[in-house]
Amino acid sequence: MRKKIVAGNWKMNLTKDESIKLVKTISTEIQNQNIKNNRIIIAPVSINLHAVLNNVGNDKRIEYASQNMHFANNGAFTGEVSASILKGIGIYITLIGHSERRVYFNEDTVLLKKKVDQALNNNIEIIFCFGEELEDRESKNQLKIVENQLKNTLFHLKDSDWKNIILAYEPVWAIGTGMTASPEQAQEMHAFIRNLVAKNYNETVAENVSILYGGSVKPTNAKEIFSKPDVDGGLIGGAALKAKDFAEIIKAIC
Ligand code: 13P
């Protein structure tokens, strides 16, 4: 049975001390909340992951993820982090394919596929991000674009790999813009994605994969978006940097 998940992507924000403080405050904000079978994942800046785990890793309800990971085991890749380096500090989840990586760092489907394979070979769970640009939606091409993004990076995987995949549909036009997809737009896309997984694999794989929505999720819209049958939670940017807002969004899946 798939889980509901709220994940926070802190992007390039917060120092070590600010990161520790924010996790502590979030932990306090949700201390009386029954998280049930749901998951909370936070992705701080990678250089701060170790300090965060060491200082606040005792709240087992919160899991931590890297925002990125390289496709090689190790080597001359200045500035990058590898699967073994992440595992060495106790990190077993990574984002791959965020639109900011695709746009600002030219990460294309060939590269993303290599990263996906590298993560899975190392038993690292992936939050795989994808989504269309505004012009794709305006020209009504969003379904085709999303289908291609998934086909080119994920549909070579085996059925059994999918237990380590979380999908995060993030329409680029909704990221950091305040322009959220409507609950109906999100549901339409999520149902389409689940159906694609069913067609390329089977109903069991499709029913078990969590599909998160990301893009201007806030306490005021989270509950309605998450109430849609194929929306299994959210990947949160700006609102994940505010303890009260993030806690409210977590409460929306509980
Ligand atoms: P915002 O919630 O700030 O729109 O960012 C979404 C996002 O990019 C999460 O990965």
XYZ file of N, CA, C and O in Angstrom, residues 73-197:
500
model
N 30.704 6.409 -9.161
C 31.021 5.932 -7.805
C 31.893 6.928 -7.058
O 31.718 7.165 -5.874
N 32.888 7.449 -7.776
C 33.809 8.436 -7.205
C 34.664 8.943 -8.357
O 34.476 8.507 -9.483
N 35.581 9.866 -8.082
C 36.481 10.305 -9.149
C 36.562 11.802 -9.290
O 36.168 12.556 -8.393
N 37.084 12.234 -10.430
C 37.379 13.645 -10.658
C 36.119 14.394 -11.106
O 35.930 14.691 -12.287
N 35.234 14.650 -10.159
C 33.990 15.376 -10.449
C 33.841 16.475 -9.397
O 33.068 16.350 -8.432
N 34.604 17.523 -9.570
C 34.693 18.592 -8.574
C 33.312 19.105 -8.146
O 32.493 19.444 -9.002
N 33.118 19.128 -6.856
C 31.894 19.719 -6.317
C 30.720 18.766 -6.190
O 29.660 19.166 -5.705
N 30.878 17.527 -6.607
C 29.748 16.593 -6.611
C 29.761 15.663 -5.395
O 30.788 15.528 -4.718
N 28.634 14.987 -5.138
C 28.599 13.946 -4.094
C 28.100 12.643 -4.705
O 27.266 12.641 -5.606
N 28.639 11.532 -4.194
C 28.286 10.230 -4.763
C 27.393 9.451 -3.807
O 27.237 9.806 -2.633
N 26.870 8.346 -4.324
C 26.008 7.474 -3.520
C 26.747 6.987 -2.274
O 26.197 7.010 -1.169
N 28.015 6.562 -2.447
C 28.712 6.009 -1.283
C 28.996 7.089 -0.246
O 28.978 6.823 0.961
N 29.226 8.309 -0.713
C 29.466 9.412 0.239
C 28.176 9.683 1.033
O 28.205 9.874 2.252
N 27.056 9.652 0.334
C 25.773 9.861 1.032
C 25.519 8.736 2.030
O 25.172 8.977 3.197
N 25.718 7.508 1.584
C 25.459 6.369 2.486
C 26.403 6.408 3.688
O 26.029 6.019 4.790
N 27.618 6.914 3.441
C 28.612 7.002 4.521
C 28.163 7.891 5.669
O 28.633 7.748 6.797
N 27.248 8.818 5.401
C 26.729 9.639 6.518
C 25.283 9.251 6.861
O 24.593 9.968 7.581
N 24.812 8.158 6.290
C 23.480 7.667 6.668
C 22.334 8.229 5.848
O 21.193 8.275 6.314
N 22.618 8.643 4.627
C 21.558 9.173 3.752
C 21.220 8.131 2.687
O 22.094 7.713 1.922
N 19.966 7.754 2.631
C 19.527 6.695 1.718
C 18.393 7.146 0.794
O 17.665 6.316 0.253
N 18.232 8.453 0.669
C 17.192 8.990 -0.227
C 17.815 10.166 -0.983
O 18.555 10.954 -0.385
N 17.496 10.288 -2.268
C 17.941 11.483 -2.998
C 16.881 11.969 -3.976
O 16.121 11.161 -4.520
N 16.834 13.270 -4.165
C 16.058 13.830 -5.265
C 16.862 13.620 -6.543
O 18.097 13.694 -6.514
N 16.203 13.370 -7.624
C 16.859 13.367 -8.939
C 15.901 14.047 -9.913
O 14.686 13.813 -9.866
N 16.459 14.897 -10.775
C 15.667 15.455 -11.867
C 14.897 16.717 -11.553
O 14.007 17.108 -12.320
N 15.224 17.365 -10.435
C 14.492 18.605 -10.144
C 14.632 19.577 -11.316
O 15.694 19.663 -11.938
N 13.592 20.323 -11.590
C 13.614 21.208 -12.772
C 14.739 22.236 -12.679
O 15.274 22.665 -13.706
N 15.116 22.619 -11.434
C 16.226 23.576 -11.320
C 17.542 22.933 -11.755
O 18.413 23.601 -12.307
N 17.706 21.645 -11.507
C 18.891 20.922 -12.003
C 18.812 20.793 -13.533
O 19.803 20.933 -14.233
N 17.629 20.526 -14.026
C 17.488 20.367 -15.482
C 17.789 21.690 -16.191
O 18.505 21.722 -17.182
N 17.250 22.783 -15.648
C 17.370 24.076 -16.342
C 18.733 24.730 -16.083
O 19.422 25.104 -17.020
N 19.135 24.852 -14.804
C 20.355 25.619 -14.505
C 21.639 24.803 -14.657
O 22.711 25.356 -14.761
N 21.513 23.483 -14.601
C 22.719 22.641 -14.687
C 22.666 21.680 -15.869
O 23.412 20.705 -15.922
N 21.759 21.982 -16.780
C 21.667 21.236 -18.051
C 21.561 19.729 -17.864
O 22.154 18.967 -18.624
N 20.851 19.294 -16.858
C 20.713 17.842 -16.675
C 19.642 17.325 -17.625
O 18.476 17.699 -17.534
N 20.064 16.488 -18.551
C 19.110 15.972 -19.537
C 18.747 14.525 -19.220
O 19.253 13.932 -18.265
N 17.890 13.964 -20.057
C 17.373 12.627 -19.755
C 18.479 11.567 -19.749
O 18.422 10.631 -18.968
N 19.495 11.737 -20.598
C 20.590 10.746 -20.644
C 21.304 10.729 -19.294
O 21.545 9.680 -18.694
N 21.609 11.922 -18.793
C 22.294 12.036 -17.503
C 21.396 11.551 -16.353
O 21.838 10.818 -15.467
N 20.139 11.944 -16.404
C 19.228 11.577 -15.313
C 19.039 10.071 -15.226
O 18.961 9.505 -14.134
N 19.002 9.430 -16.373
C 18.860 7.973 -16.387
C 20.074 7.317 -15.695
O 19.937 6.375 -14.928
N 21.260 7.863 -15.964
C 22.472 7.316 -15.321
C 22.397 7.506 -13.806
O 22.803 6.648 -13.030
N 21.901 8.661 -13.391
C 21.781 8.921 -11.948
C 20.772 7.970 -11.307
O 20.995 7.472 -10.202
N 19.675 7.750 -12.004
C 18.647 6.839 -11.496
C 19.253 5.451 -11.294
O 19.106 4.828 -10.237
N 19.967 4.966 -12.301
C 20.554 3.623 -12.210
C 21.583 3.545 -11.087
O 21.632 2.572 -10.340
N 22.376 4.587 -10.963
C 23.404 4.606 -9.917
C 22.765 4.586 -8.518
O 23.206 3.868 -7.636
N 21.716 5.369 -8.344
C 21.044 5.403 -7.037
C 20.469 4.026 -6.713
O 20.693 3.488 -5.622
N 19.773 3.429 -7.668
C 19.128 2.141 -7.392
C 20.163 1.042 -7.167
O 19.979 0.185 -6.306
N 21.254 1.076 -7.922
C 22.322 0.086 -7.701
C 22.907 0.197 -6.305
O 23.536 -0.728 -5.808
N 22.757 1.349 -5.702
C 23.273 1.573 -4.351
C 22.177 1.543 -3.290
O 22.393 1.984 -2.169
N 21.010 1.060 -3.692
C 19.879 1.000 -2.749
C 19.498 2.343 -2.175
O 19.147 2.451 -0.997
N 19.638 3.364 -2.987
C 19.200 4.697 -2.551
C 17.836 4.957 -3.179
O 17.647 4.758 -4.382
N 16.905 5.349 -2.327
C 15.549 5.623 -2.803
C 15.548 6.962 -3.538
O 16.242 7.898 -3.136
N 14.747 7.041 -4.587
C 14.751 8.249 -5.426
C 13.414 8.979 -5.333
O 12.355 8.364 -5.457
N 13.497 10.284 -5.128
C 12.319 11.128 -5.363
C 12.556 11.734 -6.737
O 13.402 12.628 -6.900
N 11.885 11.193 -7.730
C 12.165 11.596 -9.106
C 11.213 12.728 -9.513
O 9.989 12.573 -9.518
N 11.821 13.885 -9.845
C 11.029 15.084 -10.145
C 10.934 15.291 -11.663
O 11.905 15.075 -12.387
N 9.792 15.753 -12.083
C 9.563 16.002 -13.510
C 8.338 16.899 -13.616
O 7.612 17.080 -12.632
N 8.105 17.433 -14.804
C 6.923 18.288 -14.992
C 7.121 19.185 -16.189
O 8.255 19.418 -16.619
N 6.014 19.683 -16.688
C 6.068 20.468 -17.932
C 6.304 21.953 -17.666
O 6.039 22.446 -16.573
N 6.758 22.647 -18.688
C 6.918 24.113 -18.634
C 5.566 24.760 -18.989
O 4.687 24.094 -19.541
N 5.487 26.070 -18.720
C 4.228 26.772 -18.989
C 3.814 26.651 -20.455
O 2.659 26.384 -20.772
N 4.798 26.822 -21.362
C 4.410 26.785 -22.786
C 3.896 25.404 -23.201
O 3.066 25.305 -24.103
N 4.358 24.367 -22.519
C 3.843 23.019 -22.821
C 2.369 22.923 -22.435
O 1.567 22.329 -23.148
N 2.049 23.501 -21.288
C 0.653 23.434 -20.854
C -0.207 24.324 -21.741
O -1.308 23.934 -22.135
N 0.314 25.497 -22.066
C -0.482 26.399 -22.911
C -0.751 25.779 -24.277
O -1.791 26.013 -24.882
N 0.193 24.975 -24.748
C -0.035 24.322 -26.054
C -0.644 22.922 -25.873
O -0.674 22.127 -26.809
N -1.103 22.659 -24.641
C -1.788 21.397 -24.304
C -0.925 20.152 -24.562
O -1.430 19.087 -24.917
N 0.371 20.331 -24.397
C 1.299 19.210 -24.612
C 1.785 18.582 -23.315
O 2.718 17.782 -23.329
N 1.169 18.969 -22.190
C 1.741 18.546 -20.905
C 1.778 17.024 -20.721
O 2.736 16.489 -20.159
N 0.768 16.333 -21.215
C 0.741 14.884 -20.995
C 1.867 14.208 -21.779
O 2.565 13.329 -21.269
N 2.032 14.656 -23.017
C 3.090 14.084 -23.870
C 4.478 14.332 -23.259
O 5.329 13.457 -23.225
N 4.678 15.574 -22.785
C 5.984 15.934 -22.197
C 6.283 15.054 -20.992
O 7.365 14.485 -20.867
N 5.311 14.932 -20.119
C 5.509 14.132 -18.904
C 5.719 12.662 -19.273
O 6.594 11.991 -18.722
N 4.956 12.185 -20.226
C 5.130 10.786 -20.650
C 6.565 10.557 -21.136
O 7.214 9.577 -20.768
N 7.077 11.484 -21.938
C 8.450 11.335 -22.455
C 9.484 11.417 -21.337
O 10.464 10.671 -21.338
N 9.260 12.329 -20.395
C 10.219 12.451 -19.286
C 10.314 11.121 -18.529
O 11.398 10.673 -18.186
N 9.175 10.501 -18.292
C 9.176 9.240 -17.542
C 9.720 8.093 -18.379
O 10.524 7.283 -17.919
N 9.266 8.063 -19.636
C 9.696 6.967 -20.525
C 11.221 6.950 -20.667
O 11.851 5.904 -20.587
N 11.808 8.148 -20.841
C 13.244 8.216 -21.128
C 14.142 8.004 -19.915
O 15.342 7.817 -20.068
N 13.571 8.082 -18.726
C 14.435 7.986 -17.541
C 14.071 6.847 -16.598
O 14.926 6.410 -15.827
N 12.827 6.376 -16.647
C 12.401 5.395 -15.639
C 11.850 4.094 -16.202
O 11.863 3.072 -15.514
N 11.344 4.120 -17.425
C 10.594 2.946 -17.871
C 11.477 1.795 -18.348
O 10.966 0.782 -18.818
N 12.795 1.937 -18.179
C 13.670 0.781 -18.422
C 13.847 -0.029 -17.137
O 14.454 -1.089 -17.148
N 13.315 0.480 -16.021
C 13.539 -0.186 -14.730
C 12.739 -1.475 -14.622
O 11.745 -1.662 -15.322
N 13.173 -2.335 -13.696
C 12.443 -3.579 -13.438
C 11.289 -3.284 -12.471
O 11.356 -2.331 -11.694
N 10.302 -4.154 -12.461
C 9.181 -4.009 -11.511
C 9.701 -3.783 -10.089
O 9.228 -2.912 -9.373
N 10.698 -4.589 -9.716
C 11.158 -4.565 -8.323
C 11.879 -3.263 -7.962
O 11.975 -2.904 -6.795
N 12.378 -2.538 -8.978
C 13.041 -1.252 -8.697
C 12.056 -0.212 -8.164
O 12.444 0.743 -7.485
N 10.782 -0.384 -8.518
C 9.811 0.669 -8.213
C 9.524 0.841 -6.725
O 8.969 1.849 -6.314
N 9.929 -0.127 -5.920
C 9.738 0.075 -4.468
C 10.661 1.183 -3.960
O 10.452 1.735 -2.887
N 11.673 1.534 -4.763
C 12.595 2.609 -4.382
C 12.371 3.902 -5.160
O 13.266 4.742 -5.227
N 11.191 4.009 -5.772
C 10.886 5.230 -6.535
C 9.681 5.948 -5.924
O 8.640 5.341 -5.671
N 9.867 7.251 -5.714
C 8.751 8.143 -5.377
C 8.685 9.126 -6.539
O 9.726 9.675 -6.937
N 7.519 9.343 -7.101
C 7.414 10.303 -8.206
C 6.981 11.658 -7.655
O 6.139 11.725 -6.746
N 7.550 12.715 -8.204
C 7.138 14.057 -7.790
C 6.837 14.886 -9.040
O 7.761 15.327 -9.730
N 5.551 15.050 -9.300
C 5.133 15.870 -10.434
C 5.186 17.338 -10.015
O 4.467 17.750 -9.092
N 6.071 18.078 -10.669
C 6.215 19.492 -10.342
C 6.138 20.313 -11.626
O 7.148 20.469 -12.330
N 4.950 20.827 -11.958
C 4.867 21.672 -13.149
C 5.761 22.902 -12.950
O 5.653 23.588 -11.927
N 6.655 23.148 -13.905
C 7.667 24.193 -13.710
C 7.007 25.557 -13.488
O 7.489 26.365 -12.688
N 5.868 25.778 -14.129
C 5.186 27.067 -14.003
C 4.607 27.294 -12.603
O 4.238 28.416 -12.253
N 4.561 26.248 -11.801
C 3.994 26.392 -10.449
C 5.078 26.495 -9.375
O 4.782 26.772 -8.219
N 6.337 26.300 -9.767
C 7.412 26.273 -8.764
C 7.837 27.690 -8.393
O 8.304 28.452 -9.244
N 7.625 28.022 -7.138
C 8.067 29.319 -6.619
C 7.325 30.508 -7.202
O 7.752 31.651 -7.045
N 6.222 30.266 -7.866
C 5.512 31.351 -8.544
C 4.241 31.766 -7.814
O 3.657 32.797 -8.118
N 3.791 30.917 -6.876
C 2.501 31.179 -6.234
C 1.342 30.680 -7.083
O 0.183 30.694 -6.665
N 1.643 30.231 -8.296
C 0.599 29.716 -9.212
C 0.496 28.202 -9.042
O 1.211 27.445 -9.688
N -0.371 27.754 -8.146
C -0.476 26.301 -7.925
C -1.337 25.675 -9.010
O -2.276 26.304 -9.496
N -1.043 24.423 -9.350
C -1.994 23.688 -10.189
C -3.275 23.540 -9.382
O -3.220 23.394 -8.157
N -4.409 23.572 -10.040
C -5.654 23.364 -9.293
C -5.702 21.891 -8.869
O -5.039 21.045 -9.498
N -6.456 21.574 -7.830
C -6.566 20.165 -7.424
C -6.997 19.287 -8.608
O -6.528 18.168 -8.757
N -7.833 19.814 -9.473
C -8.301 19.027 -10.629
C -7.179 18.809 -11.627
O -7.031 17.728 -12.188
N -6.382 19.863 -11.874
C -5.233 19.702 -12.791
C -4.243 18.681 -12.230
O -3.711 17.855 -12.963
N -4.008 18.760 -10.915
C -3.064 17.820 -10.294
C -3.611 16.400 -10.409
O -2.908 15.481 -10.829
N -4.886 16.227 -10.073
C -5.477 14.878 -10.129
C -5.431 14.324 -11.557
O -5.096 13.162 -11.769
N -5.746 15.163 -12.534
C -5.747 14.680 -13.923
C -4.357 14.146 -14.299
O -4.208 13.051 -14.853
N -3.329 14.926 -13.953
C -1.963 14.516 -14.298
C -1.542 13.283 -13.488
O -0.954 12.349 -14.034
N -1.863 13.269 -12.202
C -1.438 12.132 -11.373
C -2.110 10.835 -11.832
O -1.487 9.774 -11.846
N -3.390 10.932 -12.204
C -4.092 9.728 -12.689
C -3.461 9.272 -14.001
O -3.272 8.070 -14.238
N -3.101 10.227 -14.842
C -2.440 9.905 -16.117
C -1.107 9.176 -15.847
O -0.801 8.161 -16.476
N -0.346 9.697 -14.873
C 0.957 9.105 -14.551
C 0.770 7.685 -14.005
O 1.457 6.750 -14.417
N -0.189 7.529 -13.106
C -0.398 6.197 -12.520
C -0.810 5.199 -13.606
O -0.381 4.053 -13.645
N -1.624 5.690 -14.524
C -2.061 4.855 -15.623
C -0.890 4.460 -16.534
O -0.807 3.323 -17.009
N 0.011 5.405 -16.743
C 1.211 5.108 -17.544
C 2.052 4.019 -16.887
O 2.541 3.116 -17.560
N 2.190 4.122 -15.566
C 2.975 3.111 -14.838
C 2.259 1.758 -14.960
O 2.890 0.729 -15.209
